[in-house]
């Protein structure tokens, strides 16, 4: 956390406190109201500590008020959004039957709108139960969702190398911000996806196609909203390291996702389609509670044709993002994160059903990439063709030079971002 401009940091903490205080005033959810009181106290304390030029104390107060206190209290008392219970139930069903889905659900709470990989975060509760303080804490799905987020963010930063980060120290501030702290404390359902996407983009940017493919497979087996990350990572690898690395990453991601999803698809194909695809898009027998007044939802409510209009707009938006990947492929982790964030934002805004909270994922991607990516260097590494040429170095033709191609080009030192986007 940079303390060179304490007035700006204090203003930011005050804005976060005002945002947190809105939840006790307008939210009907007890967990959101509790988080709002705790977070507002932490953010106000952080603003005071910043005014006293104690940046570390400010960050500690924000993390305690917005993350540690509400999360531990809600876990200890067994409170949380319905998603927590859904994940933990899916973990029990996965162990009992091999599929995480309730057969013929009749209520909203019985739907599991996630792919089978999400059930892994519910397995600790099935194994540990709820008797005793430590099992209650370690069995809560939010703890493991938070671990996936923090592990992915930290692992991605380690892959990229910490020297020269453009916004060094922003990661803990990002965790303390309402963008991450609120879902971390009350739900946690989107956190694994965010952490895995961060790690996958970092692996692709540093020329590790196998690792990127494995991580993408894990993300795509959790929620299908992670699927746009695959073409972004593949194009990034192709632009910097060649198509061989890109194809390798894409093949591993596709095969890994298929292996993770196939058992449930064979055991309960109808439930997989109904709960994972039809329910979140508003086409199931039971209406989804994700009904924030976003453009796609408003259009879908205009009449029987409204849903098809939103689908057409989604396809057009996806085609535009895909065209941008072809015409101007990303060459850095920041550019890739920005492109993925744009695609996800378009999808969330135009989806027939959705929540404002979904937009936290693209915001997190954009901010994390800037906090983790090293500053660009003016001279990229020479290409393999130039390096292997028998001609003297001074006789090499002038022109732009590219990083070495191929899947086996992982660097051992800190990553240096190419200059282009």
mmCIF file of C-alpha atoms in Angstrom:
data_model
loop_
_atom_site.group_PDB
_atom_site.id
_atom_site.type_symbol
_atom_site.label_atom_id
_atom_site.label_comp_id
_atom_site.label_asym_id
_atom_site.label_seq_id
_atom_site.Cartn_x
_atom_site.Cartn_y
_atom_site.Cartn_z
ATOM 1 C CA UNK A 1 0.000 0.000 0.000
ATOM 2 C CA UNK A 2 1.543 3.296 -1.143
ATOM 3 C CA UNK A 3 1.363 6.034 1.471
ATOM 4 C CA UNK A 4 2.651 8.841 -0.769
ATOM 5 C CA UNK A 5 -0.866 10.328 -1.056
ATOM 6 C CA UNK A 6 -2.614 9.695 2.265
ATOM 7 C CA UNK A 7 -5.477 12.041 1.400
ATOM 8 C CA UNK A 8 -6.442 9.921 -1.609
ATOM 9 C CA UNK A 9 -6.243 6.710 0.408
ATOM 10 C CA UNK A 10 -8.318 8.224 3.211
ATOM 11 C CA UNK A 11 -10.920 9.339 0.669
ATOM 12 C CA UNK A 12 -11.001 5.823 -0.798
ATOM 13 C CA UNK A 13 -11.550 4.235 2.618
ATOM 14 C CA UNK A 14 -14.340 6.734 3.343
ATOM 15 C CA UNK A 15 -16.030 5.851 0.043
ATOM 16 C CA UNK A 16 -15.785 2.161 0.938
ATOM 17 C CA UNK A 17 -17.306 2.920 4.349
ATOM 18 C CA UNK A 18 -20.205 4.778 2.746
ATOM 19 C CA UNK A 19 -20.808 1.852 0.399
ATOM 20 C CA UNK A 20 -20.737 -0.610 3.284
ATOM 21 C CA UNK A 21 -23.167 1.497 5.325
ATOM 22 C CA UNK A 22 -25.713 1.300 2.512
ATOM 23 C CA UNK A 23 -26.222 -2.419 3.152
ATOM 24 C CA UNK A 24 -27.696 -2.094 6.675
ATOM 25 C CA UNK A 25 -30.018 0.579 5.305
ATOM 26 C CA UNK A 26 -31.352 -1.056 2.131
ATOM 27 C CA UNK A 27 -30.551 -4.783 2.183
ATOM 28 C CA UNK A 28 -33.098 -7.331 3.345
ATOM 29 C CA UNK A 29 -30.445 -10.019 3.918
ATOM 30 C CA UNK A 30 -29.208 -10.373 7.497
ATOM 31 C CA UNK A 31 -25.748 -11.471 6.337
ATOM 32 C CA UNK A 32 -25.360 -8.357 4.168
ATOM 33 C CA UNK A 33 -26.474 -6.063 6.971
ATOM 34 C CA UNK A 34 -23.997 -7.649 9.374
ATOM 35 C CA UNK A 35 -21.186 -7.331 6.867
ATOM 36 C CA UNK A 36 -22.110 -3.693 6.267
ATOM 37 C CA UNK A 37 -21.783 -2.730 9.954
ATOM 38 C CA UNK A 38 -18.493 -4.600 10.403
ATOM 39 C CA UNK A 39 -16.967 -3.374 7.151
ATOM 40 C CA UNK A 40 -18.003 0.235 7.720
ATOM 41 C CA UNK A 41 -16.276 0.206 11.108
ATOM 42 C CA UNK A 42 -13.130 -1.269 9.569
ATOM 43 C CA UNK A 43 -13.065 1.210 6.684
ATOM 44 C CA UNK A 44 -13.619 4.201 8.986
ATOM 45 C CA UNK A 45 -10.787 2.976 11.184
ATOM 46 C CA UNK A 46 -8.618 2.619 8.074
ATOM 47 C CA UNK A 47 -9.408 6.199 7.059
ATOM 48 C CA UNK A 48 -8.400 7.476 10.509
ATOM 49 C CA UNK A 49 -5.180 5.439 10.483
ATOM 50 C CA UNK A 50 -4.362 6.764 7.029
ATOM 51 C CA UNK A 51 -4.824 10.323 8.281
ATOM 52 C CA UNK A 52 -2.284 9.521 10.994
ATOM 53 C CA UNK A 53 0.088 8.180 8.309
ATOM 54 C CA UNK A 54 -0.166 4.575 9.466
ATOM 55 C CA UNK A 55 -0.791 2.753 6.177
ATOM 56 C CA UNK A 56 -0.104 -0.714 7.550
ATOM 57 C CA UNK A 57 -2.472 -0.196 10.450
ATOM 58 C CA UNK A 58 -5.076 1.127 8.004
ATOM 59 C CA UNK A 59 -4.850 -1.983 5.865
ATOM 60 C CA UNK A 60 -5.013 -4.235 8.923
ATOM 61 C CA UNK A 61 -8.144 -2.462 10.185
ATOM 62 C CA UNK A 62 -9.826 -2.744 6.774
ATOM 63 C CA UNK A 63 -9.023 -6.441 6.476
ATOM 64 C CA UNK A 64 -10.217 -7.118 10.005
ATOM 65 C CA UNK A 65 -13.476 -5.216 9.667
ATOM 66 C CA UNK A 66 -14.416 -6.204 6.123
ATOM 67 C CA UNK A 67 -13.074 -9.771 5.994
ATOM 68 C CA UNK A 68 -11.903 -11.465 9.197
ATOM 69 C CA UNK A 69 -14.600 -10.440 11.699
ATOM 70 C CA UNK A 70 -17.707 -10.945 9.537
ATOM 71 C CA UNK A 71 -16.391 -14.115 7.903
ATOM 72 C CA UNK A 72 -15.450 -15.817 11.172
ATOM 73 C CA UNK A 73 -18.674 -14.755 12.888
ATOM 74 C CA UNK A 74 -20.891 -15.932 10.033
ATOM 75 C CA UNK A 75 -19.026 -19.233 9.745
ATOM 76 C CA UNK A 76 -19.135 -19.800 13.508
ATOM 77 C CA UNK A 77 -22.876 -19.095 13.702
ATOM 78 C CA UNK A 78 -23.692 -21.047 10.546
ATOM 79 C CA UNK A 79 -25.044 -18.033 8.638
ATOM 80 C CA UNK A 80 -24.542 -17.401 4.955
ATOM 81 C CA UNK A 81 -26.282 -16.947 1.664
ATOM 82 C CA UNK A 82 -28.129 -19.906 0.206
ATOM 83 C CA UNK A 83 -25.231 -20.580 -2.160
ATOM 84 C CA UNK A 84 -23.135 -21.860 0.732
ATOM 85 C CA UNK A 85 -25.704 -24.524 1.592
ATOM 86 C CA UNK A 86 -26.062 -25.422 -2.092
ATOM 87 C CA UNK A 87 -22.308 -26.016 -2.455
ATOM 88 C CA UNK A 88 -22.124 -28.107 0.715
ATOM 89 C CA UNK A 89 -25.145 -30.170 -0.309
ATOM 90 C CA UNK A 90 -23.636 -30.796 -3.735
ATOM 91 C CA UNK A 91 -20.486 -32.078 -2.033
ATOM 92 C CA UNK A 92 -22.500 -34.613 -0.037
ATOM 93 C CA UNK A 93 -24.419 -35.716 -3.128
ATOM 94 C CA UNK A 94 -21.204 -36.086 -5.100
ATOM 95 C CA UNK A 95 -19.798 -38.447 -2.492
ATOM 96 C CA UNK A 96 -23.059 -40.401 -2.153
ATOM 97 C CA UNK A 97 -24.173 -40.733 -5.769
ATOM 98 C CA UNK A 98 -21.388 -39.461 -8.005
ATOM 99 C CA UNK A 99 -23.498 -36.498 -9.161
ATOM 100 C CA UNK A 100 -24.020 -33.180 -7.340
ATOM 101 C CA UNK A 101 -27.579 -32.541 -8.538
ATOM 102 C CA UNK A 102 -30.930 -33.052 -6.822
ATOM 103 C CA UNK A 103 -33.258 -35.127 -8.953
ATOM 104 C CA UNK A 104 -36.297 -33.161 -10.185
ATOM 105 C CA UNK A 105 -35.902 -30.046 -7.987
ATOM 106 C CA UNK A 106 -39.084 -28.192 -7.088
ATOM 107 C CA UNK A 107 -37.736 -25.159 -5.203
ATOM 108 C CA UNK A 108 -35.031 -22.585 -5.825
ATOM 109 C CA UNK A 109 -32.931 -23.952 -2.956
ATOM 110 C CA UNK A 110 -32.837 -27.388 -4.580
ATOM 111 C CA UNK A 111 -31.191 -26.152 -7.777
ATOM 112 C CA UNK A 112 -27.420 -26.359 -8.192
ATOM 113 C CA UNK A 113 -26.513 -23.907 -10.978
ATOM 114 C CA UNK A 114 -22.852 -24.949 -11.032
ATOM 115 C CA UNK A 115 -20.820 -27.532 -12.865
ATOM 116 C CA UNK A 116 -19.576 -30.570 -10.892
ATOM 117 C CA UNK A 117 -16.238 -28.995 -9.992
ATOM 118 C CA UNK A 118 -17.938 -26.632 -7.552
ATOM 119 C CA UNK A 119 -19.007 -29.619 -5.433
ATOM 120 C CA UNK A 120 -15.373 -30.149 -4.429
ATOM 121 C CA UNK A 121 -15.626 -27.094 -2.174
ATOM 122 C CA UNK A 122 -18.511 -28.755 -0.344
ATOM 123 C CA UNK A 123 -16.736 -32.033 0.348
ATOM 124 C CA UNK A 124 -14.966 -30.771 3.530
ATOM 125 C CA UNK A 125 -18.357 -30.197 5.152
ATOM 126 C CA UNK A 126 -19.484 -33.704 4.184
ATOM 127 C CA UNK A 127 -16.340 -35.202 5.691
ATOM 128 C CA UNK A 128 -15.964 -33.049 8.816
ATOM 129 C CA UNK A 129 -19.576 -32.406 9.743
ATOM 130 C CA UNK A 130 -20.604 -29.513 11.996
ATOM 131 C CA UNK A 131 -19.894 -30.775 15.498
ATOM 132 C CA UNK A 132 -17.138 -28.832 17.208
ATOM 133 C CA UNK A 133 -15.559 -25.481 16.513
ATOM 134 C CA UNK A 134 -12.695 -26.558 14.256
ATOM 135 C CA UNK A 135 -14.768 -28.875 12.014
ATOM 136 C CA UNK A 136 -17.402 -26.160 11.708
ATOM 137 C CA UNK A 137 -14.752 -23.685 10.605
ATOM 138 C CA UNK A 138 -12.759 -25.937 8.264
ATOM 139 C CA UNK A 139 -15.869 -27.524 6.781
ATOM 140 C CA UNK A 140 -17.409 -24.254 5.616
ATOM 141 C CA UNK A 141 -17.299 -23.913 1.845
ATOM 142 C CA UNK A 142 -16.424 -20.205 2.081
ATOM 143 C CA UNK A 143 -13.066 -21.004 3.673
ATOM 144 C CA UNK A 144 -12.048 -23.169 0.722
ATOM 145 C CA UNK A 145 -13.467 -20.752 -1.835
ATOM 146 C CA UNK A 146 -11.395 -18.001 -0.241
ATOM 147 C CA UNK A 147 -8.340 -20.271 -0.274
ATOM 148 C CA UNK A 148 -8.814 -20.848 -4.008
ATOM 149 C CA UNK A 149 -9.050 -17.105 -4.649
ATOM 150 C CA UNK A 150 -6.042 -16.128 -2.560
ATOM 151 C CA UNK A 151 -4.002 -19.083 -3.796
ATOM 152 C CA UNK A 152 -4.734 -18.219 -7.422
ATOM 153 C CA UNK A 153 -3.921 -14.549 -6.986
ATOM 154 C CA UNK A 154 -0.712 -15.274 -5.080
ATOM 155 C CA UNK A 155 0.335 -18.061 -7.438
ATOM 156 C CA UNK A 156 -0.218 -15.861 -10.464
ATOM 157 C CA UNK A 157 1.850 -13.098 -8.939
ATOM 158 C CA UNK A 158 4.660 -15.538 -8.209
ATOM 159 C CA UNK A 159 4.639 -16.746 -11.812
ATOM 160 C CA UNK A 160 4.817 -13.213 -13.147
ATOM 161 C CA UNK A 161 7.556 -12.144 -10.748
ATOM 162 C CA UNK A 162 7.087 -9.470 -8.119
ATOM 163 C CA UNK A 163 9.824 -7.094 -9.221
ATOM 164 C CA UNK A 164 8.649 -4.044 -11.047
ATOM 165 C CA UNK A 165 4.948 -4.534 -10.429
ATOM 166 C CA UNK A 166 3.084 -1.487 -11.635
ATOM 167 C CA UNK A 167 0.788 -1.201 -8.564
ATOM 168 C CA UNK A 168 2.759 -3.078 -5.966
ATOM 169 C CA UNK A 169 0.874 -3.696 -2.749
ATOM 170 C CA UNK A 170 -2.566 -3.402 -4.322
ATOM 171 C CA UNK A 171 -3.455 -7.080 -3.832
ATOM 172 C CA UNK A 172 -4.180 -6.931 -0.070
ATOM 173 C CA UNK A 173 -6.084 -3.677 -0.616
ATOM 174 C CA UNK A 174 -8.116 -5.444 -3.282
ATOM 175 C CA UNK A 175 -8.963 -8.255 -0.857
ATOM 176 C CA UNK A 176 -10.066 -5.697 1.730
ATOM 177 C CA UNK A 177 -12.216 -3.797 -0.773
ATOM 178 C CA UNK A 178 -15.992 -4.370 -0.982
ATOM 179 C CA UNK A 179 -15.482 -6.014 -4.387
ATOM 180 C CA UNK A 180 -13.880 -9.055 -2.730
ATOM 181 C CA UNK A 181 -14.677 -8.732 0.969
ATOM 182 C CA UNK A 182 -18.473 -8.911 0.667
ATOM 183 C CA UNK A 183 -18.706 -12.112 -1.412
ATOM 184 C CA UNK A 184 -15.857 -13.627 0.588
ATOM 185 C CA UNK A 185 -17.760 -13.202 3.853
ATOM 186 C CA UNK A 186 -21.323 -14.031 2.828
ATOM 187 C CA UNK A 187 -21.136 -16.348 -0.176
ATOM 188 C CA UNK A 188 -17.775 -17.108 -1.758
ATOM 189 C CA UNK A 189 -19.311 -18.757 -4.787
ATOM 190 C CA UNK A 190 -17.507 -16.714 -7.463
ATOM 191 C CA UNK A 191 -14.137 -16.562 -5.705
ATOM 192 C CA UNK A 192 -12.669 -19.867 -6.973
ATOM 193 C CA UNK A 193 -13.439 -18.843 -10.536
ATOM 194 C CA UNK A 194 -11.659 -15.506 -10.094
ATOM 195 C CA UNK A 195 -8.569 -17.056 -8.525
ATOM 196 C CA UNK A 196 -8.267 -19.758 -11.176
ATOM 197 C CA UNK A 197 -8.646 -17.226 -14.002
ATOM 198 C CA UNK A 198 -5.870 -15.090 -12.513
ATOM 199 C CA UNK A 199 -3.565 -18.091 -12.264
ATOM 200 C CA UNK A 200 -4.411 -19.327 -15.773
ATOM 201 C CA UNK A 201 -3.718 -15.955 -17.392
ATOM 202 C CA UNK A 202 -0.415 -15.672 -15.527
ATOM 203 C CA UNK A 203 0.599 -19.160 -16.661
ATOM 204 C CA UNK A 204 -0.265 -18.335 -20.269
ATOM 205 C CA UNK A 205 1.597 -15.010 -20.142
ATOM 206 C CA UNK A 206 4.759 -16.722 -18.884
ATOM 207 C CA UNK A 207 4.738 -19.496 -21.505
ATOM 208 C CA UNK A 208 3.407 -22.404 -19.440
ATOM 209 C CA UNK A 209 0.729 -23.947 -21.670
ATOM 210 C CA UNK A 210 0.350 -27.182 -19.686
ATOM 211 C CA UNK A 211 -0.215 -25.383 -16.386
ATOM 212 C CA UNK A 212 -2.550 -22.894 -18.057
ATOM 213 C CA UNK A 213 -4.591 -25.718 -19.579
ATOM 214 C CA UNK A 214 -4.885 -27.597 -16.285
ATOM 215 C CA UNK A 215 -5.982 -24.485 -14.379
ATOM 216 C CA UNK A 216 -8.453 -23.542 -17.109
ATOM 217 C CA UNK A 217 -9.919 -27.037 -16.957
ATOM 218 C CA UNK A 218 -10.476 -26.578 -13.234
ATOM 219 C CA UNK A 219 -12.144 -23.205 -13.746
ATOM 220 C CA UNK A 220 -14.333 -24.450 -16.586
ATOM 221 C CA UNK A 221 -15.463 -27.407 -14.466
ATOM 222 C CA UNK A 222 -16.652 -25.013 -11.739
ATOM 223 C CA UNK A 223 -18.817 -22.554 -13.706
ATOM 224 C CA UNK A 224 -19.431 -22.201 -17.415
ATOM 225 C CA UNK A 225 -18.872 -18.450 -17.118
ATOM 226 C CA UNK A 226 -15.164 -19.343 -17.066
ATOM 227 C CA UNK A 227 -15.294 -20.679 -20.617
ATOM 228 C CA UNK A 228 -14.429 -17.307 -22.248
ATOM 229 C CA UNK A 229 -11.084 -17.462 -20.441
ATOM 230 C CA UNK A 230 -9.991 -20.360 -22.673
ATOM 231 C CA UNK A 231 -9.901 -18.469 -26.017
ATOM 232 C CA UNK A 232 -8.282 -15.466 -24.329
ATOM 233 C CA UNK A 233 -5.469 -17.594 -22.896
ATOM 234 C CA UNK A 234 -5.084 -19.541 -26.145
ATOM 235 C CA UNK A 235 -4.784 -16.357 -28.229
ATOM 236 C CA UNK A 236 -2.295 -14.908 -25.736
ATOM 237 C CA UNK A 237 -0.124 -18.006 -26.045
ATOM 238 C CA UNK A 238 -0.408 -18.014 -29.823
ATOM 239 C CA UNK A 239 0.561 -14.334 -30.105
ATOM 240 C CA UNK A 240 3.633 -14.595 -27.893
ATOM 241 C CA UNK A 241 4.767 -18.228 -27.969
ATOM 242 C CA UNK A 242 3.291 -19.734 -31.127
ATOM 243 C CA UNK A 243 0.323 -21.883 -32.067
ATOM 244 C CA UNK A 244 1.877 -25.104 -30.845
ATOM 245 C CA UNK A 245 1.736 -23.851 -27.262
ATOM 246 C CA UNK A 246 -1.753 -22.476 -27.830
ATOM 247 C CA UNK A 247 -3.131 -25.748 -29.175
ATOM 248 C CA UNK A 248 -1.552 -27.656 -26.321
ATOM 249 C CA UNK A 249 -3.207 -25.400 -23.753
ATOM 250 C CA UNK A 250 -6.609 -25.551 -25.450
ATOM 251 C CA UNK A 251 -6.520 -29.327 -25.787
ATOM 252 C CA UNK A 252 -5.654 -29.831 -22.126
ATOM 253 C CA UNK A 253 -8.376 -27.401 -21.023
ATOM 254 C CA UNK A 254 -11.026 -29.099 -23.173
ATOM 255 C CA UNK A 255 -10.021 -32.622 -22.177
ATOM 256 C CA UNK A 256 -9.810 -31.776 -18.476
ATOM 257 C CA UNK A 257 -13.221 -30.104 -18.483
ATOM 258 C CA UNK A 258 -14.765 -33.073 -20.273
ATOM 259 C CA UNK A 259 -13.300 -35.531 -17.772
ATOM 260 C CA UNK A 260 -14.656 -33.498 -14.841
ATOM 261 C CA UNK A 261 -18.145 -32.979 -16.266
ATOM 262 C CA UNK A 262 -18.702 -36.282 -18.074
ATOM 263 C CA UNK A 263 -19.665 -38.455 -15.047
ATOM 264 C CA UNK A 264 -22.492 -36.119 -14.028
ATOM 265 C CA UNK A 265 -23.534 -35.704 -17.659
ATOM 266 C CA UNK A 266 -23.885 -39.468 -18.015
ATOM 267 C CA UNK A 267 -25.641 -39.983 -14.673
ATOM 268 C CA UNK A 268 -28.053 -37.030 -14.855
ATOM 269 C CA UNK A 269 -27.976 -35.417 -18.304
ATOM 270 C CA UNK A 270 -31.401 -33.786 -17.964
ATOM 271 C CA UNK A 271 -30.595 -32.294 -14.560
ATOM 272 C CA UNK A 272 -27.255 -30.991 -15.775
ATOM 273 C CA UNK A 273 -28.960 -29.086 -18.588
ATOM 274 C CA UNK A 274 -31.892 -27.933 -16.436
ATOM 275 C CA UNK A 275 -29.931 -26.737 -13.417
ATOM 276 C CA UNK A 276 -26.670 -25.503 -14.942
ATOM 277 C CA UNK A 277 -27.888 -23.907 -18.175
ATOM 278 C CA UNK A 278 -31.675 -23.453 -18.172
ATOM 279 C CA UNK A 279 -32.083 -22.207 -14.596
ATOM 280 C CA UNK A 280 -29.447 -19.409 -14.655
ATOM 281 C CA UNK A 281 -30.773 -18.127 -18.002
ATOM 282 C CA UNK A 282 -34.412 -18.042 -16.902
ATOM 283 C CA UNK A 283 -35.654 -21.043 -18.891
ATOM 284 C CA UNK A 284 -36.329 -23.518 -16.060
ATOM 285 C CA UNK A 285 -39.663 -24.301 -14.411
ATOM 286 C CA UNK A 286 -38.567 -22.336 -11.325
ATOM 287 C CA UNK A 287 -37.583 -18.697 -11.795
ATOM 288 C CA UNK A 288 -34.031 -17.761 -10.899
ATOM 289 C CA UNK A 289 -33.583 -15.226 -8.065
ATOM 290 C CA UNK A 290 -30.868 -13.460 -10.106
ATOM 291 C CA UNK A 291 -33.102 -10.657 -11.365
ATOM 292 C CA UNK A 292 -31.135 -7.422 -11.003
ATOM 293 C CA UNK A 293 -32.340 -4.689 -13.397
ATOM 294 C CA UNK A 294 -29.508 -5.117 -15.876
ATOM 295 C CA UNK A 295 -30.150 -4.423 -19.591
ATOM 296 C CA UNK A 296 -30.474 -8.078 -20.589
ATOM 297 C CA UNK A 297 -33.012 -8.845 -17.868
ATOM 298 C CA UNK A 298 -35.060 -5.752 -18.659
ATOM 299 C CA UNK A 299 -35.208 -6.681 -22.331
ATOM 300 C CA UNK A 300 -36.154 -10.284 -21.564
ATOM 301 C CA UNK A 301 -39.130 -9.026 -19.521
ATOM 302 C CA UNK A 302 -40.639 -7.136 -22.459
ATOM 303 C CA UNK A 303 -42.410 -10.174 -23.874
ATOM 304 C CA UNK A 304 -41.991 -13.703 -25.267
ATOM 305 C CA UNK A 305 -39.557 -12.379 -27.856
ATOM 306 C CA UNK A 306 -37.459 -10.529 -25.283
ATOM 307 C CA UNK A 307 -35.454 -13.592 -24.259
ATOM 308 C CA UNK A 308 -34.468 -14.272 -27.860
ATOM 309 C CA UNK A 309 -33.424 -10.662 -28.327
ATOM 310 C CA UNK A 310 -31.076 -10.932 -25.357
ATOM 311 C CA UNK A 311 -29.620 -14.148 -26.769
ATOM 312 C CA UNK A 312 -29.031 -12.426 -30.111
ATOM 313 C CA UNK A 313 -27.355 -9.496 -28.360
ATOM 314 C CA UNK A 314 -25.190 -11.915 -26.369
ATOM 315 C CA UNK A 315 -24.070 -13.626 -29.563
ATOM 316 C CA UNK A 316 -23.275 -10.282 -31.196
ATOM 317 C CA UNK A 317 -21.301 -9.169 -28.152
ATOM 318 C CA UNK A 318 -19.404 -12.456 -28.073
ATOM 319 C CA UNK A 319 -18.644 -12.174 -31.777
ATOM 320 C CA UNK A 320 -17.299 -8.641 -31.285
ATOM 321 C CA UNK A 321 -14.974 -9.741 -28.479
ATOM 322 C CA UNK A 322 -13.844 -12.752 -30.535
ATOM 323 C CA UNK A 323 -13.109 -10.481 -33.495
ATOM 324 C CA UNK A 324 -11.004 -8.251 -31.254
ATOM 325 C CA UNK A 325 -8.959 -11.278 -30.202
ATOM 326 C CA UNK A 326 -8.218 -12.030 -33.857
ATOM 327 C CA UNK A 327 -7.588 -8.464 -35.010
ATOM 328 C CA UNK A 328 -5.648 -7.323 -31.965
ATOM 329 C CA UNK A 329 -4.529 -10.319 -29.901
ATOM 330 C CA UNK A 330 -3.417 -9.595 -26.324
ATOM 331 C CA UNK A 331 0.302 -9.952 -25.698
ATOM 332 C CA UNK A 332 0.513 -9.207 -21.963
ATOM 333 C CA UNK A 333 -1.312 -10.422 -18.880
ATOM 334 C CA UNK A 334 -2.862 -6.963 -18.447
ATOM 335 C CA UNK A 335 -4.198 -6.928 -21.997
ATOM 336 C CA UNK A 336 -5.529 -10.476 -21.629
ATOM 337 C CA UNK A 337 -7.232 -9.665 -18.321
ATOM 338 C CA UNK A 338 -8.773 -6.550 -19.855
ATOM 339 C CA UNK A 339 -10.108 -8.508 -22.823
ATOM 340 C CA UNK A 340 -11.559 -11.223 -20.608
ATOM 341 C CA UNK A 341 -13.092 -8.583 -18.339
ATOM 342 C CA UNK A 342 -14.721 -6.895 -21.336
ATOM 343 C CA UNK A 343 -16.176 -10.186 -22.528
ATOM 344 C CA UNK A 344 -17.524 -11.084 -19.086
ATOM 345 C CA UNK A 345 -18.979 -7.607 -18.598
ATOM 346 C CA UNK A 346 -20.812 -7.825 -21.910
ATOM 347 C CA UNK A 347 -22.126 -11.281 -20.982
ATOM 348 C CA UNK A 348 -23.295 -10.217 -17.513
ATOM 349 C CA UNK A 349 -24.971 -7.044 -18.777
ATOM 350 C CA UNK A 350 -26.807 -8.740 -21.634
ATOM 351 C CA UNK A 351 -27.703 -12.033 -19.940
ATOM 352 C CA UNK A 352 -31.447 -12.651 -19.486
ATOM 353 C CA UNK A 353 -30.860 -13.036 -15.741
ATOM 354 C CA UNK A 354 -28.047 -11.779 -13.567
ATOM 355 C CA UNK A 355 -26.934 -9.801 -10.529
ATOM 356 C CA UNK A 356 -24.916 -6.633 -10.085
ATOM 357 C CA UNK A 357 -22.546 -8.690 -7.941
ATOM 358 C CA UNK A 358 -21.421 -10.668 -10.975
ATOM 359 C CA UNK A 359 -19.594 -7.561 -12.207
ATOM 360 C CA UNK A 360 -17.141 -7.932 -9.328
ATOM 361 C CA UNK A 361 -15.338 -10.650 -11.306
ATOM 362 C CA UNK A 362 -14.228 -8.449 -14.253
ATOM 363 C CA UNK A 363 -13.320 -5.636 -11.847
ATOM 364 C CA UNK A 364 -11.161 -8.024 -9.840
ATOM 365 C CA UNK A 365 -9.434 -9.327 -12.968
ATOM 366 C CA UNK A 366 -8.540 -5.838 -14.172
ATOM 367 C CA UNK A 367 -7.202 -4.680 -10.807
ATOM 368 C CA UNK A 368 -5.331 -7.883 -10.018
ATOM 369 C CA UNK A 369 -3.540 -7.883 -13.374
ATOM 370 C CA UNK A 370 -2.281 -4.368 -12.775
ATOM 371 C CA UNK A 371 -1.155 -5.204 -9.258
ATOM 372 C CA UNK A 372 0.719 -8.341 -10.319
ATOM 373 C CA UNK A 373 2.141 -7.626 -13.773
ATOM 374 C CA UNK A 374 5.729 -6.355 -14.036
ATOM 375 C CA UNK A 375 6.361 -3.133 -15.885
ATOM 376 C CA UNK A 376 7.032 -3.517 -19.608
ATOM 377 C CA UNK A 377 10.648 -3.503 -20.761
ATOM 378 C CA UNK A 378 11.728 -1.757 -23.968
ATOM 379 C CA UNK A 379 13.623 -4.691 -25.481
ATOM 380 C CA UNK A 380 11.837 -8.048 -25.829
ATOM 381 C CA UNK A 381 13.889 -11.199 -26.162
ATOM 382 C CA UNK A 382 15.099 -11.991 -29.707
ATOM 383 C CA UNK A 383 13.238 -14.545 -31.753
ATOM 384 C CA UNK A 384 14.442 -18.112 -32.199
ATOM 385 C CA UNK A 385 15.091 -17.472 -35.913
ATOM 386 C CA UNK A 386 17.425 -14.568 -35.204
ATOM 387 C CA UNK A 387 19.126 -16.343 -32.310
ATOM 388 C CA UNK A 388 19.864 -19.447 -34.369
ATOM 389 C CA UNK A 389 20.994 -17.631 -37.502
ATOM 390 C CA UNK A 390 24.563 -18.181 -38.596
ATOM 391 C CA UNK A 391 24.866 -14.592 -39.792
ATOM 392 C CA UNK A 392 26.649 -12.059 -37.555
ATOM 393 C CA UNK A 393 24.456 -10.161 -35.126
ATOM 394 C CA UNK A 394 25.066 -6.841 -36.905
ATOM 395 C CA UNK A 395 23.869 -8.330 -40.205
ATOM 396 C CA UNK A 396 20.445 -9.322 -38.871
ATOM 397 C CA UNK A 397 17.649 -7.408 -40.580
ATOM 398 C CA UNK A 398 16.116 -4.617 -38.578
ATOM 399 C CA UNK A 399 12.544 -4.913 -37.368
ATOM 400 C CA UNK A 400 10.460 -5.919 -34.388
ATOM 401 C CA UNK A 401 11.622 -8.935 -32.421
ATOM 402 C CA UNK A 402 9.352 -11.466 -30.727
ATOM 403 C CA UNK A 403 9.652 -13.804 -27.772
ATOM 404 C CA UNK A 404 10.618 -17.422 -28.527
ATOM 405 C CA UNK A 405 7.824 -19.631 -29.852
ATOM 406 C CA UNK A 406 6.906 -23.084 -28.691
ATOM 407 C CA UNK A 407 5.379 -24.700 -25.618
ATOM 408 C CA UNK A 408 8.638 -25.435 -23.848
ATOM 409 C CA UNK A 409 9.710 -21.849 -23.343
ATOM 410 C CA UNK A 410 8.836 -21.327 -19.675
ATOM 411 C CA UNK A 411 11.153 -18.859 -18.081
ATOM 412 C CA UNK A 412 12.920 -19.535 -14.814
ATOM 413 C CA UNK A 413 13.308 -15.866 -13.877
ATOM 414 C CA UNK A 414 10.719 -13.167 -13.355
ATOM 415 C CA UNK A 415 8.376 -12.613 -16.254
ATOM 416 C CA UNK A 416 8.954 -9.571 -18.462
ATOM 417 C CA UNK A 417 5.856 -8.358 -20.228
ATOM 418 C CA UNK A 418 6.080 -7.678 -23.972
ATOM 419 C CA UNK A 419 5.560 -4.051 -24.894
ATOM 420 C CA UNK A 420 2.574 -4.562 -27.229
ATOM 421 C CA UNK A 421 -0.973 -5.277 -26.196
#
